[in-house]
Amino acid sequence: MRHFTPLFAALALMLAAVAASATDLDSDVIDRWADSMDEIEVWAQENEMSDADMTDPDDPTNLEASMSMAVSQNPSMQDIIEDYGFNDGDAWASTGARIVNAYGAVVMEEDPQAGSYEEMQQQMQAQLEQLESDPNINEQQLEMIREQASGAMAMMERMASAPEADKDVVRNNRGRLDQLFEQ
């Protein structure tokens, strides 16, 4: 019976993966999430909320954490996302992060000048090294530049690791997402 323990463990992991993928993106999910974002944008303007009010101060480049935090701090946002079929801020934020990461990946892949993730990472590192050797930039400015570069690299890495299935759904819903993100 001991020989089957790894098999059962592997089976349990596969079932967990299938359960996790049960929330796969599809056109309906993208439409509901995008519609919720449209309504949240109107709500934010009416309530004079800025992007800073809805950004996680601990990690401003982590979209998922920022979206989840914004919902937890604003009960009106919870009401909005529930109207669009999202049970909680974490699920809505996770869905949004997947959509944004896949959208960013698709946009980068379609941009002939963007290059690969590795090329962009090398370019950013080279620019950072050039700035670090600039005598006109003080240490405080350099630290801010390093933080921004680190955040940008983390975002690019999340986009570069977007699952192909998510990117396929985003490609099929590109018009709706272009409309949302170009606002």
mmCIF file of C-alpha atoms in Angstrom, residues 22-100:
data_model
loop_
_atom_site.group_PDB
_atom_site.id
_atom_site.type_symbol
_atom_site.label_atom_id
_atom_site.label_comp_id
_atom_site.label_asym_id
_atom_site.label_seq_id
_atom_site.Cartn_x
_atom_site.Cartn_y
_atom_site.Cartn_z
ATOM 1 C CA ALA A 22 -12.731 25.946 -12.115
ATOM 2 C CA THR A 23 -12.677 29.734 -12.090
ATOM 3 C CA ASP A 24 -11.140 29.884 -15.542
ATOM 4 C CA LEU A 25 -11.604 33.119 -17.366
ATOM 5 C CA ASP A 26 -14.239 33.259 -20.046
ATOM 6 C CA SER A 27 -16.047 36.027 -21.903
ATOM 7 C CA ASP A 28 -18.793 36.241 -19.291
ATOM 8 C CA VAL A 29 -16.316 36.661 -16.420
ATOM 9 C CA ILE A 30 -14.380 39.296 -18.347
ATOM 10 C CA ASP A 31 -17.566 41.195 -19.197
ATOM 11 C CA ARG A 32 -18.807 41.106 -15.598
ATOM 12 C CA TRP A 33 -15.438 42.215 -14.238
ATOM 13 C CA ALA A 34 -15.098 44.998 -16.837
ATOM 14 C CA ASP A 35 -18.664 46.166 -16.159
ATOM 15 C CA SER A 36 -17.917 46.243 -12.428
ATOM 16 C CA MET A 37 -14.820 48.326 -13.144
ATOM 17 C CA ASP A 38 -16.885 50.775 -15.212
ATOM 18 C CA GLU A 39 -19.307 51.187 -12.317
ATOM 19 C CA ILE A 40 -16.493 51.488 -9.761
ATOM 20 C CA GLU A 41 -14.909 54.220 -11.885
ATOM 21 C CA VAL A 42 -18.163 56.202 -11.785
ATOM 22 C CA TRP A 43 -18.509 55.550 -8.030
ATOM 23 C CA ALA A 44 -14.896 56.653 -7.417
ATOM 24 C CA GLN A 45 -15.437 59.900 -9.329
ATOM 25 C CA GLU A 46 -18.686 60.620 -7.495
ATOM 26 C CA ASN A 47 -16.956 59.997 -4.162
ATOM 27 C CA GLU A 48 -13.804 61.884 -5.152
ATOM 28 C CA MET A 49 -11.624 58.806 -4.685
ATOM 29 C CA SER A 50 -8.170 58.988 -6.206
ATOM 30 C CA ASP A 51 -5.979 56.126 -7.392
ATOM 31 C CA ALA A 52 -3.881 56.656 -4.274
ATOM 32 C CA ASP A 53 -6.964 56.047 -2.106
ATOM 33 C CA MET A 54 -7.330 52.627 -3.682
ATOM 34 C CA THR A 55 -3.681 51.557 -3.780
ATOM 35 C CA ASP A 56 -1.979 49.315 -1.255
ATOM 36 C CA PRO A 57 0.656 51.597 0.296
ATOM 37 C CA ASP A 58 2.813 48.592 1.220
ATOM 38 C CA ASP A 59 3.061 47.418 -2.398
ATOM 39 C CA PRO A 60 1.591 49.892 -4.888
ATOM 40 C CA THR A 61 2.575 47.707 -7.850
ATOM 41 C CA ASN A 62 0.567 44.727 -6.588
ATOM 42 C CA LEU A 63 -2.738 45.259 -8.358
ATOM 43 C CA GLU A 64 -4.436 42.291 -6.710
ATOM 44 C CA ALA A 65 -3.575 43.447 -3.182
ATOM 45 C CA SER A 66 -4.650 47.001 -3.999
ATOM 46 C CA MET A 67 -7.978 45.918 -5.463
ATOM 47 C CA SER A 68 -8.716 43.611 -2.538
ATOM 48 C CA MET A 69 -7.777 46.327 -0.033
ATOM 49 C CA ALA A 70 -9.988 48.882 -1.789
ATOM 50 C CA VAL A 71 -13.017 46.590 -1.584
ATOM 51 C CA SER A 72 -12.389 45.761 2.078
ATOM 52 C CA GLN A 73 -12.163 49.465 2.938
ATOM 53 C CA ASN A 74 -15.171 50.556 0.894
ATOM 54 C CA PRO A 75 -18.455 48.699 1.501
ATOM 55 C CA SER A 76 -19.981 50.408 -1.549
ATOM 56 C CA MET A 77 -17.412 48.660 -3.742
ATOM 57 C CA GLN A 78 -18.400 45.340 -2.159
ATOM 58 C CA ASP A 79 -22.016 46.045 -3.150
ATOM 59 C CA ILE A 80 -20.941 46.828 -6.708
ATOM 60 C CA ILE A 81 -18.874 43.681 -7.197
ATOM 61 C CA GLU A 82 -21.653 41.536 -5.714
ATOM 62 C CA ASP A 83 -24.047 43.020 -8.296
ATOM 63 C CA TYR A 84 -21.740 41.547 -10.929
ATOM 64 C CA GLY A 85 -21.546 38.093 -9.372
ATOM 65 C CA PHE A 86 -18.331 38.326 -7.356
ATOM 66 C CA ASN A 87 -18.756 37.047 -3.801
ATOM 67 C CA ASP A 88 -15.860 38.866 -2.207
ATOM 68 C CA GLY A 89 -13.095 41.342 -2.841
ATOM 69 C CA ASP A 90 -10.393 38.702 -2.950
ATOM 70 C CA ALA A 91 -12.104 36.730 -5.750
ATOM 71 C CA TRP A 92 -12.841 39.910 -7.688
ATOM 72 C CA ALA A 93 -9.274 41.167 -7.213
ATOM 73 C CA SER A 94 -7.767 37.832 -8.229
ATOM 74 C CA THR A 95 -9.899 37.773 -11.374
ATOM 75 C CA GLY A 96 -8.925 41.354 -12.149
ATOM 76 C CA ALA A 97 -5.228 40.655 -11.678
ATOM 77 C CA ARG A 98 -5.446 37.671 -14.020
ATOM 78 C CA ILE A 99 -7.203 39.783 -16.646
ATOM 79 C CA VAL A 100 -4.770 42.692 -16.330
#
